Short mmCIF file of C-alpha atoms in Angstrom, two decimals:
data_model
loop_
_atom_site.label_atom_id
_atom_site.label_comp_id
_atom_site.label_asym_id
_atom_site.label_seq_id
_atom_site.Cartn_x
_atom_site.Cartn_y
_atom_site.Cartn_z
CA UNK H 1 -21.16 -2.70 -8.40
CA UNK H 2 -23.09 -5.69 -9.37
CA UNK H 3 -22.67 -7.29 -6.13
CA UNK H 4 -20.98 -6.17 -2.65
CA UNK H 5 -19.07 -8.86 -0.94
CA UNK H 6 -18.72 -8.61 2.64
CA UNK H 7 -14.70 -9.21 4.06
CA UNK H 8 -12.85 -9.34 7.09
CA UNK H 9 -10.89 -7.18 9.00
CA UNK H 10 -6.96 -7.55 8.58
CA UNK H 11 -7.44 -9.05 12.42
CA UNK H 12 -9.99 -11.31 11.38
CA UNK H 13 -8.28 -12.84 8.72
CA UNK H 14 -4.97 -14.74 7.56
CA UNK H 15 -2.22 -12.88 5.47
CA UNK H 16 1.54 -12.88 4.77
CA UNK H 17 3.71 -9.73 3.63
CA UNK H 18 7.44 -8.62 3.71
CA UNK H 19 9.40 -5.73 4.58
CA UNK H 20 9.93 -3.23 1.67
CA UNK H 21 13.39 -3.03 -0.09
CA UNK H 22 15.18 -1.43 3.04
CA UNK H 23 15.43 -4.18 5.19
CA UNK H 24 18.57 -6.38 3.78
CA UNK H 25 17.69 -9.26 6.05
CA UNK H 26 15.03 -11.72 4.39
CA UNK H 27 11.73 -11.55 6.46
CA UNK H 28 7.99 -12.38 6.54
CA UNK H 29 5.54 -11.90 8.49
CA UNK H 30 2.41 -14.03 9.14
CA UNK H 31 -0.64 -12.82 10.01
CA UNK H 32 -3.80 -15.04 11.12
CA UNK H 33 -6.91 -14.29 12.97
CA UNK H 34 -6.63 -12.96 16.50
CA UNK H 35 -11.01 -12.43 16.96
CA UNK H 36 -13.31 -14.32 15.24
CA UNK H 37 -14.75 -12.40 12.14
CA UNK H 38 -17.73 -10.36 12.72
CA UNK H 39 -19.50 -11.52 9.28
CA UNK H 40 -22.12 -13.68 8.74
CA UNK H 41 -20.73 -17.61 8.31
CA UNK H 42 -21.84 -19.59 4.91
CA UNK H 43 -23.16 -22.74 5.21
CA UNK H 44 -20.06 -24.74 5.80
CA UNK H 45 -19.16 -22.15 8.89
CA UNK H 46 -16.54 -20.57 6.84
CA UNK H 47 -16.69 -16.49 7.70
CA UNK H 48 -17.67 -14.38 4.54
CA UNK H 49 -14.66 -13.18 3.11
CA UNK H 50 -13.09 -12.32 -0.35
CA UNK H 51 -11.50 -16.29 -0.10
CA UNK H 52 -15.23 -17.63 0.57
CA UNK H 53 -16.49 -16.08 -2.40
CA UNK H 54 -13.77 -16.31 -4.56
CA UNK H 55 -13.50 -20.23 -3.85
CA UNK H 56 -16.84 -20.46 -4.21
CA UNK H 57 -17.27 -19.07 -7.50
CA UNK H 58 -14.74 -20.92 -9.05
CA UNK H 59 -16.13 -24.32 -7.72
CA UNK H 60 -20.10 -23.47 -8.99
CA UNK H 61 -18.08 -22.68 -12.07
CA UNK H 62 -15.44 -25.75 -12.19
CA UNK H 63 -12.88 -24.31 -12.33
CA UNK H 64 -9.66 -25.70 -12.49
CA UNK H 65 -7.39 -25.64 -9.42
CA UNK H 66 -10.37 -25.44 -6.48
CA UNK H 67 -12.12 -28.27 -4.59
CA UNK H 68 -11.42 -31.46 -3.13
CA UNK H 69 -8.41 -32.61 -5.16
CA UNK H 70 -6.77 -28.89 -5.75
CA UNK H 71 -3.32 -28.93 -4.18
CA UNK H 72 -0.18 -31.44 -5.76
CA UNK H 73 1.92 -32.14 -3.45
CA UNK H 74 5.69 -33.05 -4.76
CA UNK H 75 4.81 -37.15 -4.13
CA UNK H 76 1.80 -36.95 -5.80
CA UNK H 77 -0.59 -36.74 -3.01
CA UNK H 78 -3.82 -33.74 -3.26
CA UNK H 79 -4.99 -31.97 -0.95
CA UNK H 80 -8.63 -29.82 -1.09
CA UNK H 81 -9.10 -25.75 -1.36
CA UNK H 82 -12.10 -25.23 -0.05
CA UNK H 83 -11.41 -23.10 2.62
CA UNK H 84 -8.85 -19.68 3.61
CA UNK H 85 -6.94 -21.81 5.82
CA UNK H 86 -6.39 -24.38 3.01
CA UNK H 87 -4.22 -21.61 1.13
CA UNK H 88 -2.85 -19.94 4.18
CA UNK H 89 -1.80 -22.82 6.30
CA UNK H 90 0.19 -24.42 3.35
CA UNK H 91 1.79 -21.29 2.62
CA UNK H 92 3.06 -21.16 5.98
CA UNK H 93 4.12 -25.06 5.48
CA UNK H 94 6.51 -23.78 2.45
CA UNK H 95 7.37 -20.81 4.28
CA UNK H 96 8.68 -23.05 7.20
CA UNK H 97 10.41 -25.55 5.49
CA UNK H 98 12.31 -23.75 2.73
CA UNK H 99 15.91 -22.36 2.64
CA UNK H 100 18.93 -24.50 3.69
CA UNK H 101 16.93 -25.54 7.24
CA UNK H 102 13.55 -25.36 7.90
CA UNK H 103 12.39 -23.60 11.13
CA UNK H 104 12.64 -25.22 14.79
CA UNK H 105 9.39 -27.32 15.97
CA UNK H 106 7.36 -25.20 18.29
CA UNK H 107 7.08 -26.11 22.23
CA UNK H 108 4.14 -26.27 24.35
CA UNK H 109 5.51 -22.77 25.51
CA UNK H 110 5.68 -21.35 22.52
CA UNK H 111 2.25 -22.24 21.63
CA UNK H 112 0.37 -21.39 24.92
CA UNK H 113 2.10 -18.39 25.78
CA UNK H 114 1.20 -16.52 22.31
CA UNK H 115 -2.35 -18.13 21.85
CA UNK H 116 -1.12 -20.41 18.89
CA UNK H 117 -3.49 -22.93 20.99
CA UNK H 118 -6.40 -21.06 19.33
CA UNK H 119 -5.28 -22.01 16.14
CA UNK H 120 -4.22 -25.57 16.66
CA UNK H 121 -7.14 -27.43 15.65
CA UNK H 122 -6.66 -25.71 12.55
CA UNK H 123 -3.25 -26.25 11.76
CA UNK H 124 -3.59 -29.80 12.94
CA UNK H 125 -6.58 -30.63 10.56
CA UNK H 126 -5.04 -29.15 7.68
CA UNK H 127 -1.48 -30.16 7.62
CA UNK H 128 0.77 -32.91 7.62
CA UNK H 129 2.11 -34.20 10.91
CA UNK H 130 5.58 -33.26 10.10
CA UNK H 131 4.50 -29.63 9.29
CA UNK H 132 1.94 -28.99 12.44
CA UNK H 133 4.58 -27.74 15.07
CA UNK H 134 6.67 -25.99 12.22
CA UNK H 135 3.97 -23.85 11.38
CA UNK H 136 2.93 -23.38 14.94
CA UNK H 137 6.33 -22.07 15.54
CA UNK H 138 6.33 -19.26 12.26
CA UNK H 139 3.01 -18.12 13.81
CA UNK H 140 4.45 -18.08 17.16
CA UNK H 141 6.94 -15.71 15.92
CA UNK H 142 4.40 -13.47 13.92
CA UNK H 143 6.62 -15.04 10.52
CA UNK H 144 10.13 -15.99 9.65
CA UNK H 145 13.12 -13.93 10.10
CA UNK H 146 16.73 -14.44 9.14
CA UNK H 147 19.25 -13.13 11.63
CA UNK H 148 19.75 -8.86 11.42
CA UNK H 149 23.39 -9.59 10.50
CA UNK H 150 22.78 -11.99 7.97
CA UNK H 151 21.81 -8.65 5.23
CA UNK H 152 25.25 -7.79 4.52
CA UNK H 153 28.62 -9.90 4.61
CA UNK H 154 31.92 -7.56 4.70
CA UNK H 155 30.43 -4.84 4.24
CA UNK H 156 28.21 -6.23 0.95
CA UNK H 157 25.00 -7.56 0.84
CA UNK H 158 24.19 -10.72 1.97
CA UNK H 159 21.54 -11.48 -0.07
CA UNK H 160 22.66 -9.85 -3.43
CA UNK H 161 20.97 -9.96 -6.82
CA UNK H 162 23.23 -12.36 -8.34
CA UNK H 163 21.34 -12.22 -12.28
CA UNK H 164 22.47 -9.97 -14.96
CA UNK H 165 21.59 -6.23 -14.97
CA UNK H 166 19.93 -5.23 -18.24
CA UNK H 167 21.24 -1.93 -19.02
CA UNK H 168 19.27 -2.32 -22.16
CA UNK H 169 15.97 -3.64 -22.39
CA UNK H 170 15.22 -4.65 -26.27
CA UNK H 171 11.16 -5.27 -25.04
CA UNK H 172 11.02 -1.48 -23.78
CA UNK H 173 13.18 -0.11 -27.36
CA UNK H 174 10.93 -2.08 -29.28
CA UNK H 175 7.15 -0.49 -27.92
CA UNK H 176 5.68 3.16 -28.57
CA UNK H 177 4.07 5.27 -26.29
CA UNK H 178 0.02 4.50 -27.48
CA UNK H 179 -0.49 8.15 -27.52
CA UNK H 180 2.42 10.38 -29.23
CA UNK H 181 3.97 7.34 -31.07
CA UNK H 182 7.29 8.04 -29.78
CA UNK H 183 9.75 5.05 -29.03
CA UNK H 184 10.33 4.40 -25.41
CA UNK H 185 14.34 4.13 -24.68
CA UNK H 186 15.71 0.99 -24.07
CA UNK H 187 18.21 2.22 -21.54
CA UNK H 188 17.48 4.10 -18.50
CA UNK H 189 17.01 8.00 -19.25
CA UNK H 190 15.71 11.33 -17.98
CA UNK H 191 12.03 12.44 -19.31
CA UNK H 192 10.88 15.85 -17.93
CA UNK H 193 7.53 15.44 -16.96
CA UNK H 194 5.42 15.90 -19.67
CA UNK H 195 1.00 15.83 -20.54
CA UNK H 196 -0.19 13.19 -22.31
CA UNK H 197 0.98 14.77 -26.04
CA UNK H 198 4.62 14.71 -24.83
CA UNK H 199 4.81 18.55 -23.90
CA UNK H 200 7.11 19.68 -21.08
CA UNK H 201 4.69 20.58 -18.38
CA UNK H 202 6.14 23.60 -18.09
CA UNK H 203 5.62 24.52 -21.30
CA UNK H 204 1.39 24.26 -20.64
CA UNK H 205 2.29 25.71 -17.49
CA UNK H 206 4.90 28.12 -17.40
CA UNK H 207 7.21 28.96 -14.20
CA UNK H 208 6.09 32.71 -14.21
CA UNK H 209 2.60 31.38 -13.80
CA UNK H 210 3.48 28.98 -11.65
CA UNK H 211 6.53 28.88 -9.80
CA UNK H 212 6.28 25.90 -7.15
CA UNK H 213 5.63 22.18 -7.57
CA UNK H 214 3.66 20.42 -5.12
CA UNK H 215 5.02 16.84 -3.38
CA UNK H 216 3.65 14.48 -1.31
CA UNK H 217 5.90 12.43 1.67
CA UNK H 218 4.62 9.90 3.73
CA UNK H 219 3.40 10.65 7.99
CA UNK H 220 5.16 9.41 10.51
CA UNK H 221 2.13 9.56 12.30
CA UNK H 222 -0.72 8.85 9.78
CA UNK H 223 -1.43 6.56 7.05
CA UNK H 224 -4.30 6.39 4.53
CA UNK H 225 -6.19 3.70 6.40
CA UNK H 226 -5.16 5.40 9.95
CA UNK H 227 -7.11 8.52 9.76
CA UNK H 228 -9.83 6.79 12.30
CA UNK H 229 -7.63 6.60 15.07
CA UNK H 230 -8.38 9.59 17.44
CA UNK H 231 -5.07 9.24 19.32
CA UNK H 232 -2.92 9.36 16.14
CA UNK H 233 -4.81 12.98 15.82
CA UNK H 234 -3.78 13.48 19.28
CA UNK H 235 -0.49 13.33 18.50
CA UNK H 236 -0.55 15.75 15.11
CA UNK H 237 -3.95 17.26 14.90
CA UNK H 238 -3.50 18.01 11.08
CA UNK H 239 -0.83 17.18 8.78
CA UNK H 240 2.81 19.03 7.91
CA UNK H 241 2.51 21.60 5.26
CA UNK H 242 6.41 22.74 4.45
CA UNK H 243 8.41 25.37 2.41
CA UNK H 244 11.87 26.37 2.83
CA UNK H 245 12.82 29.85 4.58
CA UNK H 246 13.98 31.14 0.96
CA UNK H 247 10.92 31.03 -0.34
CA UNK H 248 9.06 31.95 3.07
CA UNK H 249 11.49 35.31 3.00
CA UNK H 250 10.66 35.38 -0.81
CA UNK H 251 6.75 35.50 -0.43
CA UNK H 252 6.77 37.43 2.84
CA UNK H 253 5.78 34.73 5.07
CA UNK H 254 6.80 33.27 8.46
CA UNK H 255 6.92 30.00 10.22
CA UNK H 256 3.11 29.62 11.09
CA UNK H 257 1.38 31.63 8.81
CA UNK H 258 -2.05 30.45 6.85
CA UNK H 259 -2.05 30.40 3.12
CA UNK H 260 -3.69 29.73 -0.46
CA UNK H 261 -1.89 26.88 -2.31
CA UNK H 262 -3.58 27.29 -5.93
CA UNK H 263 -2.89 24.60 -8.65
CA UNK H 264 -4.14 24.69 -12.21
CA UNK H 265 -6.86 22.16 -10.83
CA UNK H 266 -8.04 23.69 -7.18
CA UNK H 267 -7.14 25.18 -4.05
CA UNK H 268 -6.80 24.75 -0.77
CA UNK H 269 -5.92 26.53 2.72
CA UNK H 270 -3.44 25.35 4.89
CA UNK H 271 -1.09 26.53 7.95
CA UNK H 272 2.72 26.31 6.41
CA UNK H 273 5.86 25.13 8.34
CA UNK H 274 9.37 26.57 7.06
CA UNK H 275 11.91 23.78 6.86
CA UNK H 276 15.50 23.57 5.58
CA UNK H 277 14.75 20.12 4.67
CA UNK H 278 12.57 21.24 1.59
CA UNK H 279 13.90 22.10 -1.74
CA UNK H 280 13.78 25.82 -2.33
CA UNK H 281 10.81 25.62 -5.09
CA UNK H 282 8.80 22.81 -3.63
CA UNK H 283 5.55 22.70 -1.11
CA UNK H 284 5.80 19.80 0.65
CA UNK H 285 2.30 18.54 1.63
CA UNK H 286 2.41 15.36 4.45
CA UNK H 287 0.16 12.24 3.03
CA UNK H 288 -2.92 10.59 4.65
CA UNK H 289 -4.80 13.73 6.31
CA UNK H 290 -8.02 15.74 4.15
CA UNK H 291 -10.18 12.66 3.96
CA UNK H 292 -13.63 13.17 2.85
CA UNK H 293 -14.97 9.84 3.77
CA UNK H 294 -13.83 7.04 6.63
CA UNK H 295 -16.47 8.48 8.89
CA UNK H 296 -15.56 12.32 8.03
CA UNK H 297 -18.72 13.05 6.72
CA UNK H 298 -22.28 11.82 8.54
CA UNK H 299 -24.35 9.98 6.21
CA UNK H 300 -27.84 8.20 7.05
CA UNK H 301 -29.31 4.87 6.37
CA UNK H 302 -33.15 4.39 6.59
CA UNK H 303 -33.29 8.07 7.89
CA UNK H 304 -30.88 7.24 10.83
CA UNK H 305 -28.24 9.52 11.24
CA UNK H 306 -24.76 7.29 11.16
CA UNK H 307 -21.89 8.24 13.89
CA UNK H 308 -18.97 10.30 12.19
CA UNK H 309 -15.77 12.34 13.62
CA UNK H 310 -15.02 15.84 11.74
CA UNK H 311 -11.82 15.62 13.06
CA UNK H 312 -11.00 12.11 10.47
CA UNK H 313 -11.28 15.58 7.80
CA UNK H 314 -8.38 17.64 9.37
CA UNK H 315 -5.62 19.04 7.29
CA UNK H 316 -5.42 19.25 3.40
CA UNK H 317 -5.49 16.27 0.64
CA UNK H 318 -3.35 16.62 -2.35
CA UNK H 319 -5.31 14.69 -4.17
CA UNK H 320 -7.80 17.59 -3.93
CA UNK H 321 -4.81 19.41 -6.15
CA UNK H 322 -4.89 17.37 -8.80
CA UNK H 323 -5.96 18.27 -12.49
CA UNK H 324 -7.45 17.15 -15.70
CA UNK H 325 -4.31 16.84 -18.84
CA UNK H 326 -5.50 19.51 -20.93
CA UNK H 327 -3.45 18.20 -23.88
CA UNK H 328 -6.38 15.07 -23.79
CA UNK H 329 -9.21 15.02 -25.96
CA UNK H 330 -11.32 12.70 -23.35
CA UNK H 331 -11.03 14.32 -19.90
CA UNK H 332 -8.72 12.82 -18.03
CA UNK H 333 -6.07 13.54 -15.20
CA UNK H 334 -2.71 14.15 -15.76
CA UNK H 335 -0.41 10.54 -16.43
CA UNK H 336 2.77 9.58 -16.04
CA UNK H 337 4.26 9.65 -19.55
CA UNK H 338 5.77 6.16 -19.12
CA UNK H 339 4.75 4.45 -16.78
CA UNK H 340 0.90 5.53 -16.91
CA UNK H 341 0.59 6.18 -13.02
CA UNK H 342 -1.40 9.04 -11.81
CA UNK H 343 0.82 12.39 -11.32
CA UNK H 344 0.83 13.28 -7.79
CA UNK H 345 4.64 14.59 -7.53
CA UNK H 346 6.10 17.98 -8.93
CA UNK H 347 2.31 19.49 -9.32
CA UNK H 348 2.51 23.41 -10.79
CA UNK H 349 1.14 25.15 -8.10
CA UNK H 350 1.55 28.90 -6.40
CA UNK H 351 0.78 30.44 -2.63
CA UNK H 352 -0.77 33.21 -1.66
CA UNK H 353 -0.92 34.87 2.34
CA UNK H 354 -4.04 34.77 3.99
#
């Protein structure tokens, strides 16, 4: 990296995000800083943050869209983007007002009782009178949610997707795949999963070779970003490693037992579970354990040793599974044929007993 930019801490910092598709009720959540950010402050007093520098940047460069004069307003009036809470604050202004009503105005209450107050001055500097205790009320309530019964209406969705579904997609039929120069289909279709020159992969990688594919599912426990947390690792030590009891009866093992999961790019040991809720065929491997880094490894800086946890380093990776596409002349790992993602479902693997 040319240069390393320090950033806040998701508590430090302002934010917005939504459920994903399996809440039917419309929702979103607001996020702004609940301690004061631990970087260093820039000469305005503005914390050091990817905003800062980004803003920054684009006004030493003049960029369009930045500065005093950066934000239209639907009368004509502009307002400045010099700062996070420039963005943020008016994002929770649209967020407030839009839909058939706009939110209630927030009450002393309200305010004091969820330490809004600390905010205020902000709010109050940045916005429009008629927005300050509209906003103060979304952050009150950690965002803006629509009533739980308003995602479905007689037994349909409430908030359906009322365009046309394009069963064919001309754009798609009309482009090649850069590699084989085969025509992606312009209707939805079923690809095996194929390398990089359009072979089946179990073609490279035949089923009496290699008679299991790996999967990933996400923890109930653990996360990618989680890993720190000692009490999460009270709770599961190390993470879910599953097959079903046909294929525990079929390679002699029982509910418990340590083994050698070998793929064509590595191998790892692990402690396997038998569950019925596995596909006869498949090793299910539980995501966000096996880290490497996060403080799982002790490094040193200036010949001081640096605090670390072995435990952040429990359990097994699948990542650490993964292989190169032999079928590419550049050394690469194996792609999703379409969509270009990296592979990290239906892995040819193979277990051994310890």
């Amino acid at each position: 990296a040319d240069y390393i930019v320090p950033d806040t801490h998701n508590f430090e910092s302002w934010g917005f995000t939504a459920p994903w598709g399996g809440v039917a009720s419309k929702a979103t959540t607001a996020r702004w800083p609940v301690v004061a950010p631990a970087t260093h402050r820039t000469a305005d007093g503005q914390p050091v943050s990817m905003e800062a520098f980004c803003i920054a940047v684009a006004k030493r460069l003049h960029l369009p869209g930045f500065g005093d004069r950066a934000i239209t307003d639907p009368q004509g009036n502009t307002f400045p983007l010099n700062r996070a809470e420039d963005f943020y604050l008016r994002v929770a202004a649209n967020i407030a007002f839009m839909g058939k009503t706009p939110v209630a105005p927030a009450n002393q209450e309200d305010i004091s009782l969820t330490g809004v107050s600390r905010i205020l001055p902000a709010i109050q500097h940045t916005l429009k009178a008629d927005e300050v205790d509209r906003v103060a009320f979304i952050y009150s309530r950690g965002g803006r949610f629509a009533p739980e019964d308003s995602g479905y209406t007689e037994q349909r969705l409430g908030n359906a997707w009322k365009k046309p579904l394009q069963i064919w997609n001309a754009d798609v039929a009309a482009h090649r795949h850069a590699i084989t120069g085969e025509r992606f289909s312009g209707c939805p279709v079923w690809y095996p999963a194929r390398l990089s020159d359009g072979r089946a992969i179990d073609d490279q990688f035949p089923i009496g070779q290699w008679p299991l594919k790996l999967i990933s599912f996400k923890s109930n426990t653990m996360s990618s970003s989680t890993a720190v947390i000692p009490r999460l690792h009270h709770v599961k030590p190390a993470n879910l490693v599953a097959l079903n009891p046909q294929d525990g009866e079929r390679y002699g093992l029982q509910h418990g037992d340590r083994v050698r999961i070998i793929t064509p790019g590595g191998q790892v040991v692990a402690q396997i579970s038998l569950l019925n809720g596995v596909m006869p065929g498949v090793i299910a491997i539980e995501h966000g354990y096996g880290h490497r880094e996060m403080g799982a490894t002790q490094h040193s800086l200036d010949g001081v040793p640096m605090p670390y946890d072995p435990q952040i380093r429990a359990g097994i990776n699948l990542n650490d599974l993964g292989f190169a596409d032999p079928t590419r002349t550049i050394t690469n790992t194996w792609l999703d044929w379409v969509s270009g993602a990296a592979v990290r479902q239906g892995l040819p693997a193979k277990i051994e007993r310890i």
